[in-house]
mmCIF file of C-alpha atoms in Angstrom:
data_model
loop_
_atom_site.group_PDB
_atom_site.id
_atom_site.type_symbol
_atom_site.label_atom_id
_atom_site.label_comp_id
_atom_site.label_asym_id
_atom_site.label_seq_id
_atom_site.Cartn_x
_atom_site.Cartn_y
_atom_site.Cartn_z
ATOM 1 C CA UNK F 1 26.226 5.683 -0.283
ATOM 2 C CA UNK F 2 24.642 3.920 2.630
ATOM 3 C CA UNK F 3 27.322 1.338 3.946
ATOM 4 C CA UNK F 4 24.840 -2.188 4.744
ATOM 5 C CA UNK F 5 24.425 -3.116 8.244
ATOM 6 C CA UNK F 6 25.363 -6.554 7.759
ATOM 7 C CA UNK F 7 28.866 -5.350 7.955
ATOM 8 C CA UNK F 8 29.594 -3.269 10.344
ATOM 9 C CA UNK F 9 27.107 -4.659 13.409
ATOM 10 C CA UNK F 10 28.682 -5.849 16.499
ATOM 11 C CA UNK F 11 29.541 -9.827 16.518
ATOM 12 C CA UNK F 12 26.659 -11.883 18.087
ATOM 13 C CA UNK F 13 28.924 -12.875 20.762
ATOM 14 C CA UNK F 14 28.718 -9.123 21.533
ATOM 15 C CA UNK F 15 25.116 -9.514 22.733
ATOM 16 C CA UNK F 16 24.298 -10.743 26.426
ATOM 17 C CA UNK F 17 23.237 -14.003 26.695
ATOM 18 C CA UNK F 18 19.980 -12.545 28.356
ATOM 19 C CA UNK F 19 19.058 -9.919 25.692
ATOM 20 C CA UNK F 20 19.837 -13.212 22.756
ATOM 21 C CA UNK F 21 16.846 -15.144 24.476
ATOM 22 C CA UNK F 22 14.714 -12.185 25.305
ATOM 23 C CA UNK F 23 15.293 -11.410 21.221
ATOM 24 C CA UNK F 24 14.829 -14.699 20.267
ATOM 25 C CA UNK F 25 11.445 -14.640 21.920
ATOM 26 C CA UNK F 26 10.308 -11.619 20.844
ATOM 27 C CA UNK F 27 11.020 -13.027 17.235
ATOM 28 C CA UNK F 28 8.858 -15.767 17.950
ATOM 29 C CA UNK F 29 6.090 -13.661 19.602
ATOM 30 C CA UNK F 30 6.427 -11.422 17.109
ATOM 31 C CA UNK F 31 6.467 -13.243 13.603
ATOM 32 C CA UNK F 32 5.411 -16.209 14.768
ATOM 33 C CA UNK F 33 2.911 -16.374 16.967
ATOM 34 C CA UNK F 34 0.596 -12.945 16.215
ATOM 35 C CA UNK F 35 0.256 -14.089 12.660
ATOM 36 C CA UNK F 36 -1.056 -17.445 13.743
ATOM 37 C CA UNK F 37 -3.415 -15.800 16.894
ATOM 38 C CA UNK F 38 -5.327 -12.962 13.993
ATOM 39 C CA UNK F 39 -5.573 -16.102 11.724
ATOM 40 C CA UNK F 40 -7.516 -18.052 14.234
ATOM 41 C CA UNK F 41 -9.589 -14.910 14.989
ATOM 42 C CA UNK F 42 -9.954 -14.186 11.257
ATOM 43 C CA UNK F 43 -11.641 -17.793 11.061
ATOM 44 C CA UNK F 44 -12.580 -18.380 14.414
ATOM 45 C CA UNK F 45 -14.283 -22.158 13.551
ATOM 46 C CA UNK F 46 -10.361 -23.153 12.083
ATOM 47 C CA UNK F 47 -8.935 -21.831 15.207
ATOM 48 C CA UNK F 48 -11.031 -23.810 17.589
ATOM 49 C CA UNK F 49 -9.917 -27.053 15.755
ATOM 50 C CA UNK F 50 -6.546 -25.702 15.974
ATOM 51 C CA UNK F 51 -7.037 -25.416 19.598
ATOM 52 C CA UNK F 52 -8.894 -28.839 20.541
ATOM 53 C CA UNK F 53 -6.074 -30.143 18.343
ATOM 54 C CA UNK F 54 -3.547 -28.820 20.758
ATOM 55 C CA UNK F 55 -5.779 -30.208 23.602
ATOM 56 C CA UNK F 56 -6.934 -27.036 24.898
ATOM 57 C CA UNK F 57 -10.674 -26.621 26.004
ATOM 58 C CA UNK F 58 -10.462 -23.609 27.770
ATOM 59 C CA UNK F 59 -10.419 -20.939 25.983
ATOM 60 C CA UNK F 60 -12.262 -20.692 22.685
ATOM 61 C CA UNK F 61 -12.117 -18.270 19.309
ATOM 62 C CA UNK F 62 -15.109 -16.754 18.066
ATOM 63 C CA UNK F 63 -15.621 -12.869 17.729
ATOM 64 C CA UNK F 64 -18.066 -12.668 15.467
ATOM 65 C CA UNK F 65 -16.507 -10.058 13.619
ATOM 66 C CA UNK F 66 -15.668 -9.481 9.746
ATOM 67 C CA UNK F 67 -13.029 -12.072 8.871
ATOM 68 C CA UNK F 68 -11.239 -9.780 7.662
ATOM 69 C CA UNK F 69 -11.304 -6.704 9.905
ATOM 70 C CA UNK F 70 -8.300 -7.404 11.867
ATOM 71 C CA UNK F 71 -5.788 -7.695 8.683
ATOM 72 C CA UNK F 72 -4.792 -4.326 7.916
ATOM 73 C CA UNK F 73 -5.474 -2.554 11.692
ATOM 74 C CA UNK F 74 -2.562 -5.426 13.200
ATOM 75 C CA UNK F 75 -0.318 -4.310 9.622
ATOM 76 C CA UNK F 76 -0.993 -0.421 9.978
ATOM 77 C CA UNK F 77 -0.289 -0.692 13.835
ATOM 78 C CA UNK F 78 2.580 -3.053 13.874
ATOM 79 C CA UNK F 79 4.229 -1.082 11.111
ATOM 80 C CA UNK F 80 3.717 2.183 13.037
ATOM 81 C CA UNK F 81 5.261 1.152 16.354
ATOM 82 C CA UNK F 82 8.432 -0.978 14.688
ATOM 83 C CA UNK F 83 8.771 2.819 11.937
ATOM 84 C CA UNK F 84 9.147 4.363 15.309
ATOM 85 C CA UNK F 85 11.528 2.006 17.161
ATOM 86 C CA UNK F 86 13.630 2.192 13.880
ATOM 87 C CA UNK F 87 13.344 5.881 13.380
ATOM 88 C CA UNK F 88 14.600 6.059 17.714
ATOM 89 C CA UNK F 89 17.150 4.040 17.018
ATOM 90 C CA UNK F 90 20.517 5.531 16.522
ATOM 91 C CA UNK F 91 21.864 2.363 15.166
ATOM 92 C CA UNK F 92 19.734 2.221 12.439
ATOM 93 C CA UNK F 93 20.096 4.540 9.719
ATOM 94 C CA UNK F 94 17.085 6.761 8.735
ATOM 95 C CA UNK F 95 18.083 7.202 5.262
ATOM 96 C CA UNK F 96 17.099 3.625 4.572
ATOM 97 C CA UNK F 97 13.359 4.477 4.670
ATOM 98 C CA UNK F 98 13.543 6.452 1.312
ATOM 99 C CA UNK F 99 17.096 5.948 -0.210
ATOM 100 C CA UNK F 100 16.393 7.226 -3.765
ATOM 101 C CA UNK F 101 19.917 6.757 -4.713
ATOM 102 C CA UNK F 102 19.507 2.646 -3.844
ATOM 103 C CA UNK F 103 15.955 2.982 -5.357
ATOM 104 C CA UNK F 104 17.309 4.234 -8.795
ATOM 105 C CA UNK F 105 19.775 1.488 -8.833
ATOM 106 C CA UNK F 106 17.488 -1.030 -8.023
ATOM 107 C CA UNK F 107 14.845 0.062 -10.282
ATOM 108 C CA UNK F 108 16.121 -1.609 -13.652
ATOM 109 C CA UNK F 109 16.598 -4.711 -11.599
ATOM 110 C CA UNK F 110 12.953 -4.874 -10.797
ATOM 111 C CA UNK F 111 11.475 -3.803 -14.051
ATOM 112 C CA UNK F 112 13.708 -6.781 -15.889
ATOM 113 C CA UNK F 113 12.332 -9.353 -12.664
ATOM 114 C CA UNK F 114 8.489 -8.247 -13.475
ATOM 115 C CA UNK F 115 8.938 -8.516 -16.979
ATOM 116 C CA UNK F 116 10.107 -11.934 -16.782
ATOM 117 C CA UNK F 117 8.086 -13.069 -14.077
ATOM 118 C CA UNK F 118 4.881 -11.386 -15.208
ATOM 119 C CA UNK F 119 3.696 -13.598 -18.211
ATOM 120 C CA UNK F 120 4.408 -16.989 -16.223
ATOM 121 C CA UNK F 121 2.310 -15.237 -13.486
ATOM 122 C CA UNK F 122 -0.530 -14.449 -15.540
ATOM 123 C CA UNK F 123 0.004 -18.019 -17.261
ATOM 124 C CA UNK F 124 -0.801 -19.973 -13.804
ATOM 125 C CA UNK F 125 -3.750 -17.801 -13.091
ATOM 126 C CA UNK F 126 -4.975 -19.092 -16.310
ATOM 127 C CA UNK F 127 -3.747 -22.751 -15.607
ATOM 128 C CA UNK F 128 -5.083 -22.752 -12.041
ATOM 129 C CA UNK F 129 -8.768 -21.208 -13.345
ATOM 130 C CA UNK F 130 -9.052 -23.270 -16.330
ATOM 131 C CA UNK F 131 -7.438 -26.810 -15.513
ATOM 132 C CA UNK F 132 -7.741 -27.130 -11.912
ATOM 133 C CA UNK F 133 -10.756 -26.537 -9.252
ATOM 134 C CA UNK F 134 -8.460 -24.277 -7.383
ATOM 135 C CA UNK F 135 -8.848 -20.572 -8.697
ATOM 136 C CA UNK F 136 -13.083 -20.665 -9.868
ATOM 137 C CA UNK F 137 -13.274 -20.281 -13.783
ATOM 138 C CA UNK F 138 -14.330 -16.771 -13.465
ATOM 139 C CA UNK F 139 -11.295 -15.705 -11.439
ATOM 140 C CA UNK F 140 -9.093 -15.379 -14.282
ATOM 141 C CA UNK F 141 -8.775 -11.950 -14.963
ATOM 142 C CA UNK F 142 -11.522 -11.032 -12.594
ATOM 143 C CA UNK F 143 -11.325 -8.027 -11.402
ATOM 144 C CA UNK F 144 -10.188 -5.958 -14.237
ATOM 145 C CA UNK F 145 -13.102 -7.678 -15.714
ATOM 146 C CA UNK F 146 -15.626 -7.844 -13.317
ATOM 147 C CA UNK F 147 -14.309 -4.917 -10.924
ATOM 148 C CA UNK F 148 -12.342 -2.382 -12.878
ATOM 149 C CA UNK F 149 -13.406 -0.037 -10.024
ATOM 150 C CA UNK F 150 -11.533 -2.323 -7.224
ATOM 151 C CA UNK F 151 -9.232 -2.888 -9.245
ATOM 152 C CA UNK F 152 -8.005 0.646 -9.475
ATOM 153 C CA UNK F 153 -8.490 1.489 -5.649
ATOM 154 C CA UNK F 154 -5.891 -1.370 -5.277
ATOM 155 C CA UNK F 155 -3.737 0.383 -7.532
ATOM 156 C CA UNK F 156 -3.638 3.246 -5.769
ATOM 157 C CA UNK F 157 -3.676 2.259 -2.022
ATOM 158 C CA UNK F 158 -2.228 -1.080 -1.716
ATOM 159 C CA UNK F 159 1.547 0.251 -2.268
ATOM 160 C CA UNK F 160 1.034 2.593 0.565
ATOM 161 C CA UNK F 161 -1.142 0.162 3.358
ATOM 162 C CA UNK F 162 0.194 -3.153 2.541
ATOM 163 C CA UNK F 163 3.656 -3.336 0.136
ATOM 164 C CA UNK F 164 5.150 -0.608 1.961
ATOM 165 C CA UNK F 165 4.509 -1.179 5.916
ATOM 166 C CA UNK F 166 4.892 -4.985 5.004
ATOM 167 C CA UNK F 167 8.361 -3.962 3.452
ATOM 168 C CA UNK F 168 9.114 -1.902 6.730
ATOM 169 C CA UNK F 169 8.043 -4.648 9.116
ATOM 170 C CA UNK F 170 9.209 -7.641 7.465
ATOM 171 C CA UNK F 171 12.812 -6.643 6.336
ATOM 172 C CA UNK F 172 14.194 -3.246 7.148
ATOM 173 C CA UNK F 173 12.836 -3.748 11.101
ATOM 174 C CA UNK F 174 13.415 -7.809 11.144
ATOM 175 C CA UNK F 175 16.686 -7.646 9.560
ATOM 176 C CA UNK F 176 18.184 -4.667 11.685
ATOM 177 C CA UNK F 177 16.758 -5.637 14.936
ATOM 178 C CA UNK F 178 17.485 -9.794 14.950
ATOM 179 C CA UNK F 179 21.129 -9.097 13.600
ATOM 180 C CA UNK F 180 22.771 -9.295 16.952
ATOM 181 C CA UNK F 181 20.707 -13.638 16.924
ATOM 182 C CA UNK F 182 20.210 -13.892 13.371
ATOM 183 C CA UNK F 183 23.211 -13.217 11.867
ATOM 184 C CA UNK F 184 23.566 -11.894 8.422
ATOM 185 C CA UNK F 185 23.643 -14.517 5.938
ATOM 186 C CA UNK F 186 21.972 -18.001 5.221
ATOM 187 C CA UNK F 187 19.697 -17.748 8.700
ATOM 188 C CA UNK F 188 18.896 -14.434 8.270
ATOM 189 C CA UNK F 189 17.600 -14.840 4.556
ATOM 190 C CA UNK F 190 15.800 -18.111 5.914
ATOM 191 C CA UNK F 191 13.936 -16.807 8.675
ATOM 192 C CA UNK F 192 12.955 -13.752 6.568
ATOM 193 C CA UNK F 193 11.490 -15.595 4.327
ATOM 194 C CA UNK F 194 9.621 -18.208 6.360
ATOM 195 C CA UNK F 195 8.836 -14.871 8.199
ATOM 196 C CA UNK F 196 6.712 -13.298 5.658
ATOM 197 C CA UNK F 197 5.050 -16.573 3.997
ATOM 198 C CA UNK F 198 3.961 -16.969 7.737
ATOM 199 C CA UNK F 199 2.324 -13.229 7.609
ATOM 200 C CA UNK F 200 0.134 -14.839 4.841
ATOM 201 C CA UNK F 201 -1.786 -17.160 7.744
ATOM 202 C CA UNK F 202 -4.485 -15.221 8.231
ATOM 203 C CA UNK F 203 -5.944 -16.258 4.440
ATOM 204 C CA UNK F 204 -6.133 -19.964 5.331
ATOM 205 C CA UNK F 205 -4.786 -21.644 2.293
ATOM 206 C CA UNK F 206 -1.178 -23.658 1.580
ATOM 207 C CA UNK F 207 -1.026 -21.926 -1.903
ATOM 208 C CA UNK F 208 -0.871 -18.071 0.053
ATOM 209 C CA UNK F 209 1.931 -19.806 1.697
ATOM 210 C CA UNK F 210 3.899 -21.692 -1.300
ATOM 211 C CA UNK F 211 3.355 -18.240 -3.603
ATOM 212 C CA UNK F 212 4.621 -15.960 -0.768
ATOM 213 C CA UNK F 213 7.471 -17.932 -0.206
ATOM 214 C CA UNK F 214 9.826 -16.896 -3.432
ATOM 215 C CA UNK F 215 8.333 -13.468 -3.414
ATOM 216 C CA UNK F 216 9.776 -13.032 0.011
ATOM 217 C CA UNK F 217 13.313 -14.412 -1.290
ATOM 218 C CA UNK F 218 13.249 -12.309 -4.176
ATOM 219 C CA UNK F 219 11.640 -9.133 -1.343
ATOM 220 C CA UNK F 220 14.625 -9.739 0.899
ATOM 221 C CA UNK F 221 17.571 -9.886 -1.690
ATOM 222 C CA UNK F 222 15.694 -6.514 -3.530
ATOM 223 C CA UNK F 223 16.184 -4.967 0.196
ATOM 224 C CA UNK F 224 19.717 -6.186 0.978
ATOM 225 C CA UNK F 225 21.202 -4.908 -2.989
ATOM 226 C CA UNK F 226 18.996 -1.821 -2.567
ATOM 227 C CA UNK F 227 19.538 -1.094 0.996
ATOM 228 C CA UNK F 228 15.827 1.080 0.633
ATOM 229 C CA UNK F 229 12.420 0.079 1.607
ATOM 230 C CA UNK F 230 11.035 2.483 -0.954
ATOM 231 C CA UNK F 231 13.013 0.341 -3.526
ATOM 232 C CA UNK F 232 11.301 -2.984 -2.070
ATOM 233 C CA UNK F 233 8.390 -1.681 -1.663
ATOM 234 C CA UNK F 234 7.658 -0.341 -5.388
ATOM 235 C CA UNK F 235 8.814 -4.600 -5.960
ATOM 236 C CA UNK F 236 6.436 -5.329 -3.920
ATOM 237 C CA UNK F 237 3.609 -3.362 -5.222
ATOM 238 C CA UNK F 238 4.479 -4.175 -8.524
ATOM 239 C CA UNK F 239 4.038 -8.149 -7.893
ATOM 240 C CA UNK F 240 1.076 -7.490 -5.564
ATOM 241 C CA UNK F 241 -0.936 -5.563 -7.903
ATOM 242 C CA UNK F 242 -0.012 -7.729 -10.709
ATOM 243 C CA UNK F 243 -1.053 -10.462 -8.490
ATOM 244 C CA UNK F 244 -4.559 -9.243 -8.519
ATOM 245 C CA UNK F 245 -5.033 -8.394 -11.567
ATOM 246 C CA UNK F 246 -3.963 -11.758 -12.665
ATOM 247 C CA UNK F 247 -6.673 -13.602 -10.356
ATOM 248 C CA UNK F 248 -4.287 -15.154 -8.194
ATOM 249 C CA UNK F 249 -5.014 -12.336 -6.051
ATOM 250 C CA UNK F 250 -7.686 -14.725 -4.604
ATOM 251 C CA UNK F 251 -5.828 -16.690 -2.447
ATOM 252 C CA UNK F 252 -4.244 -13.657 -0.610
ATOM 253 C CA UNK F 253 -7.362 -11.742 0.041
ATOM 254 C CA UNK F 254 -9.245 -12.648 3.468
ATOM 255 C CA UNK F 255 -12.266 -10.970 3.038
ATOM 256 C CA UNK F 256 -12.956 -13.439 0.080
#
């Protein structure tokens, strides 16, 4: 059994004073900041409003690249270099990358959540696409529909280039590496989960936000039981791929 690193890190008051701030502004930088910066180079007309907003005229966005090329080079990259800094780090145990014994355990959990959480899923994808202007009347369903094709190459790949390295950056990396400013309970959980509705930016709508924002509580708790980012991850696929299928997939794609 893999004892939880909640318990057995060093107090906070442990930490220098100088390494708190330096972590406390690498959190920022970090989860903050980078998610905002590809968002405003994603949609480089919303970022220059962002920017005359903030009164700055001189420096301005615009790439002219695909809005969505920068999504999944930042994840894959990000997710490499923080696999690595966990993998180096002798405080961290390796074990929590695959941990089949806290993925079997946690396995019954998630098929009960899905099953409960599915149908009202696929129930506001139908609300949303056929009593409000928010989800188009074709996006119900659309892409089983429409494109069964895409549909299946999100089956296979996004557990392994999104739910996964998301999983890895956004809780086993955040969680381990913040302890020491974070703590391990109510601020932890918080800032997690602000944390990875934040990540969402880059798609440029409130609901992206708003839906990420219990997934992320529900994420977090699935990797704290579980103590496994495999177990998390297969949750997160699970919801994500559901997501799609649904339609509400929409509002988390970027290249929409």
């Amino acid at each position: 059994m893999i004892k939880s690193e909640f318990k057995n890190r060093s107090p906070l008051t442990q930490t220098s004073a100088i390494k708190q701030t330096w972590l406390w502004v690498e959190l920022f930088l970090i989860y903050g900041f980078v998610p905002g910066f590809i968002a405003c180079l994603v949609r480089p007309e919303k970022g220059n409003v962002v920017l005359d907003t903030m009164g700055i005229s001189w420096f301005r966005f615009g790439t002219g690249l695909p809005k969505g090329l920068f999504i999944f080079p930042a994840l894959l990259l990000t997710f490499l270099i923080m696999f690595l800094m966990l993998y180096r780090d002798p405080t961290f145990d390796n074990r929590r990358f695959w941990n089949i014994e806290g993925f079997r355990t946690a396995v019954p959990k998630i098929i009960i959540g899905i099953t409960i959480a599915g149908p009202l899923i696929l129930f506001t994808s139908w609300i949303l696409a056929t009593q409000t202007t928010l989800l188009p009347a074709q996006g119900f369903l659309y892409l089983p529909r429409e494109q069964p094709v895409l549909m299946l190459v999100i089956v296979l790949f996004y557990p392994w280039i999104s739910a996964y390295p998301q999983e890895m950056t956004h809780r086993a990396f955040l969680f381990h590496r913040y302890q020491p400013i974070i703590g391990t309970d109510f601020i932890a959980m918080s800032i997690n989960i602000v944390a990875f509705a934040w990540l969402h930016a880059p798609m440029w709508n409130l609901i992206a936000i708003l839906m990420t924002l219990p997934a992320g509580a529900l994420f977090a708790w699935t990797y704290r039981r579980s103590n496994s980012v495999l177990a998390v991850g297969f949750e997160h696929a699970i919801y994500g791929i559901w997501v799609f299928f649904t339609g509400l997939g929409y509002f988390v794609y970027a290249g929409r």
